[in-house]
Amino acid sequence: MSARKRISAEQRKQERKEVSFAVLKNVPSSPRKMRYVADMVRGMEVFKALGVLKFSNKEASGKVEKLLLSAIANWEQKNERKAETGELYIKTISVDEGATLKRLRPAPQGRGYRIRKRSNHVTIVVDTFKKEEQEQN
């Protein structure tokens, strides 16, 4: 690895240490369905988002709720204290397309219809409100 690449890699690694996040990979539902749930909670305070996810009828909301709890736990582990109400918010939540399993379903007259079983990857980054206010001042 060249010196320039090593420096930028170390810089990225240092930036990731300051941010608390959680990643869920290979969720067996389409990215479109998961993005609908992600859009509901984007930018919300985390405990309010947990309430929204808990009472949502979507199947994907249960998985996002569990992932959000993991991100909160990661933040608490890094900062060595419990998160208080109104302190954390969802900075970014992104849903990326995962691997697609391609299957064939029998169809009339000897044909086969293609079925695409999609999957997705979800990433949640949580941050404190106070840190954002300090950067703006």
Tab-separated table of C-alpha atoms in Angstrom:
chain	number	residue	atom	x	y	z
A	1	MET	CA	0.000	0.000	0.000
A	2	SER	CA	1.358	3.406	-0.950
A	3	ALA	CA	1.929	6.149	1.609
A	4	ARG	CA	-0.921	8.323	0.322
A	5	LYS	CA	-3.413	5.460	0.483
A	6	ARG	CA	-2.218	4.471	3.940
A	7	ILE	CA	-2.643	8.031	5.226
A	8	SER	CA	-6.171	8.339	3.839
A	9	ALA	CA	-7.070	4.860	5.163
A	10	GLU	CA	-5.839	5.793	8.641
A	11	GLN	CA	-7.796	9.049	8.452
A	12	ARG	CA	-11.000	7.177	7.527
A	13	LYS	CA	-10.376	4.707	10.342
A	14	GLN	CA	-9.947	7.577	12.811
A	15	GLU	CA	-13.204	9.212	11.644
A	16	ARG	CA	-15.087	5.922	12.111
A	17	LYS	CA	-13.851	5.690	15.712
A	18	GLU	CA	-15.614	8.958	16.537
A	19	VAL	CA	-18.948	7.865	15.013
A	20	SER	CA	-21.296	5.262	16.492
A	21	PHE	CA	-23.082	3.104	13.944
A	22	ALA	CA	-24.598	-0.316	13.343
A	23	VAL	CA	-24.854	-2.337	10.126
A	24	LEU	CA	-27.357	-5.046	9.227
A	25	LYS	CA	-26.481	-7.078	6.152
A	26	ASN	CA	-28.389	-9.465	3.902
A	27	VAL	CA	-31.896	-8.686	5.151
A	28	PRO	CA	-34.251	-10.875	3.067
A	29	SER	CA	-36.647	-8.142	1.933
A	30	SER	CA	-36.573	-5.732	-0.950
A	31	PRO	CA	-34.675	-2.462	-0.515
A	32	ARG	CA	-37.786	-0.532	-1.532
A	33	LYS	CA	-39.784	-1.874	1.425
A	34	MET	CA	-36.913	-1.203	3.813
A	35	ARG	CA	-36.416	2.371	2.531
A	36	TYR	CA	-40.056	3.116	3.359
A	37	VAL	CA	-39.362	2.309	7.018
A	38	ALA	CA	-36.006	4.123	6.971
A	39	ASP	CA	-37.684	7.297	5.667
A	40	MET	CA	-40.129	7.219	8.606
A	41	VAL	CA	-37.338	7.606	11.197
A	42	ARG	CA	-34.602	9.524	9.350
A	43	GLY	CA	-33.348	12.467	11.441
A	44	MET	CA	-35.522	11.623	14.478
A	45	GLU	CA	-34.469	11.530	18.107
A	46	VAL	CA	-33.646	7.850	18.820
A	47	PHE	CA	-36.170	7.135	21.578
A	48	LYS	CA	-38.965	8.744	19.571
A	49	ALA	CA	-37.873	6.648	16.562
A	50	LEU	CA	-38.001	3.489	18.686
A	51	GLY	CA	-41.619	4.297	19.570
A	52	VAL	CA	-42.519	4.850	15.907
A	53	LEU	CA	-40.859	1.576	14.880
A	54	LYS	CA	-42.446	-0.424	17.710
A	55	PHE	CA	-45.980	0.471	16.646
A	56	SER	CA	-45.450	0.292	12.890
A	57	ASN	CA	-47.218	-2.513	11.019
A	58	LYS	CA	-44.323	-3.078	8.610
A	59	GLU	CA	-42.265	-6.252	9.018
A	60	ALA	CA	-39.081	-4.324	8.249
A	61	SER	CA	-39.672	-2.004	11.214
A	62	GLY	CA	-38.841	-4.806	13.671
A	63	LYS	CA	-35.463	-5.314	12.046
A	64	VAL	CA	-34.703	-1.578	11.948
A	65	GLU	CA	-35.764	-1.277	15.609
A	66	LYS	CA	-33.321	-3.993	16.628
A	67	LEU	CA	-30.572	-2.344	14.567
A	68	LEU	CA	-31.261	1.039	16.182
A	69	LEU	CA	-30.986	-0.523	19.648
A	70	SER	CA	-27.619	-1.936	18.588
A	71	ALA	CA	-26.431	1.493	17.386
A	72	ILE	CA	-27.498	3.050	20.718
A	73	ALA	CA	-25.634	0.312	22.609
A	74	ASN	CA	-22.537	0.963	20.473
A	75	TRP	CA	-22.708	4.674	21.344
A	76	GLU	CA	-23.071	3.856	25.044
A	77	GLN	CA	-20.079	1.499	24.858
A	78	LYS	CA	-17.871	4.137	23.204
A	79	ASN	CA	-18.889	6.933	25.591
A	80	GLU	CA	-19.005	4.719	28.708
A	81	ARG	CA	-22.362	6.089	29.888
A	82	LYS	CA	-26.095	5.616	29.272
A	83	ALA	CA	-27.874	7.606	26.576
A	84	GLU	CA	-30.353	10.126	27.925
A	85	THR	CA	-33.676	11.066	26.354
A	86	GLY	CA	-33.262	13.828	23.782
A	87	GLU	CA	-29.484	13.400	23.522
A	88	LEU	CA	-29.080	11.145	20.468
A	89	TYR	CA	-30.586	11.334	17.007
A	90	ILE	CA	-30.350	9.309	13.817
A	91	LYS	CA	-27.742	11.182	11.788
A	92	THR	CA	-27.923	8.969	8.713
A	93	ILE	CA	-29.779	5.811	7.800
A	94	SER	CA	-29.070	4.227	4.446
A	95	VAL	CA	-30.458	1.185	2.680
A	96	ASP	CA	-28.315	-0.388	-0.031
A	97	GLU	CA	-29.191	-3.215	-2.355
A	98	GLY	CA	-27.738	-6.604	-1.430
A	99	ALA	CA	-27.379	-9.813	-3.401
A	100	THR	CA	-30.329	-10.952	-5.495
A	101	LEU	CA	-31.179	-14.648	-5.589
A	102	LYS	CA	-32.518	-15.613	-9.002
A	103	ARG	CA	-35.071	-18.431	-9.119
A	104	LEU	CA	-37.319	-19.924	-11.801
A	105	ARG	CA	-41.008	-20.603	-11.297
A	106	PRO	CA	-42.802	-23.035	-13.626
A	107	ALA	CA	-45.196	-21.309	-16.019
A	108	PRO	CA	-47.732	-22.555	-18.571
A	109	GLN	CA	-46.702	-24.150	-21.864
A	110	GLY	CA	-43.230	-25.203	-20.688
A	111	ARG	CA	-42.038	-21.713	-19.909
A	112	GLY	CA	-40.355	-20.472	-16.738
A	113	TYR	CA	-40.881	-17.123	-15.053
A	114	ARG	CA	-37.947	-15.497	-13.341
A	115	ILE	CA	-38.328	-14.657	-9.657
A	116	ARG	CA	-35.886	-12.216	-8.057
A	117	LYS	CA	-35.518	-12.583	-4.294
A	118	ARG	CA	-33.940	-9.298	-3.294
A	119	SER	CA	-32.005	-8.470	-0.147
A	120	ASN	CA	-30.603	-5.287	1.356
A	121	HIS	CA	-28.035	-3.812	3.746
A	122	VAL	CA	-29.012	-1.176	6.326
A	123	THR	CA	-26.582	1.229	8.043
A	124	ILE	CA	-27.581	3.522	10.929
A	125	VAL	CA	-25.330	6.282	12.287
A	126	VAL	CA	-26.313	7.928	15.583
A	127	ASP	CA	-24.873	11.179	16.907
A	128	THR	CA	-25.499	13.647	19.729
A	129	PHE	CA	-27.382	16.910	19.306
A	130	LYS	CA	-24.745	18.757	21.351
A	131	LYS	CA	-21.922	17.851	18.965
A	132	GLU	CA	-23.853	19.341	16.031
A	133	GLU	CA	-24.465	22.597	17.943
A	134	GLN	CA	-20.758	22.922	18.810
A	135	GLU	CA	-19.699	22.499	15.167
A	136	GLN	CA	-22.087	25.256	14.013
A	137	ASN	CA	-20.793	27.797	16.601
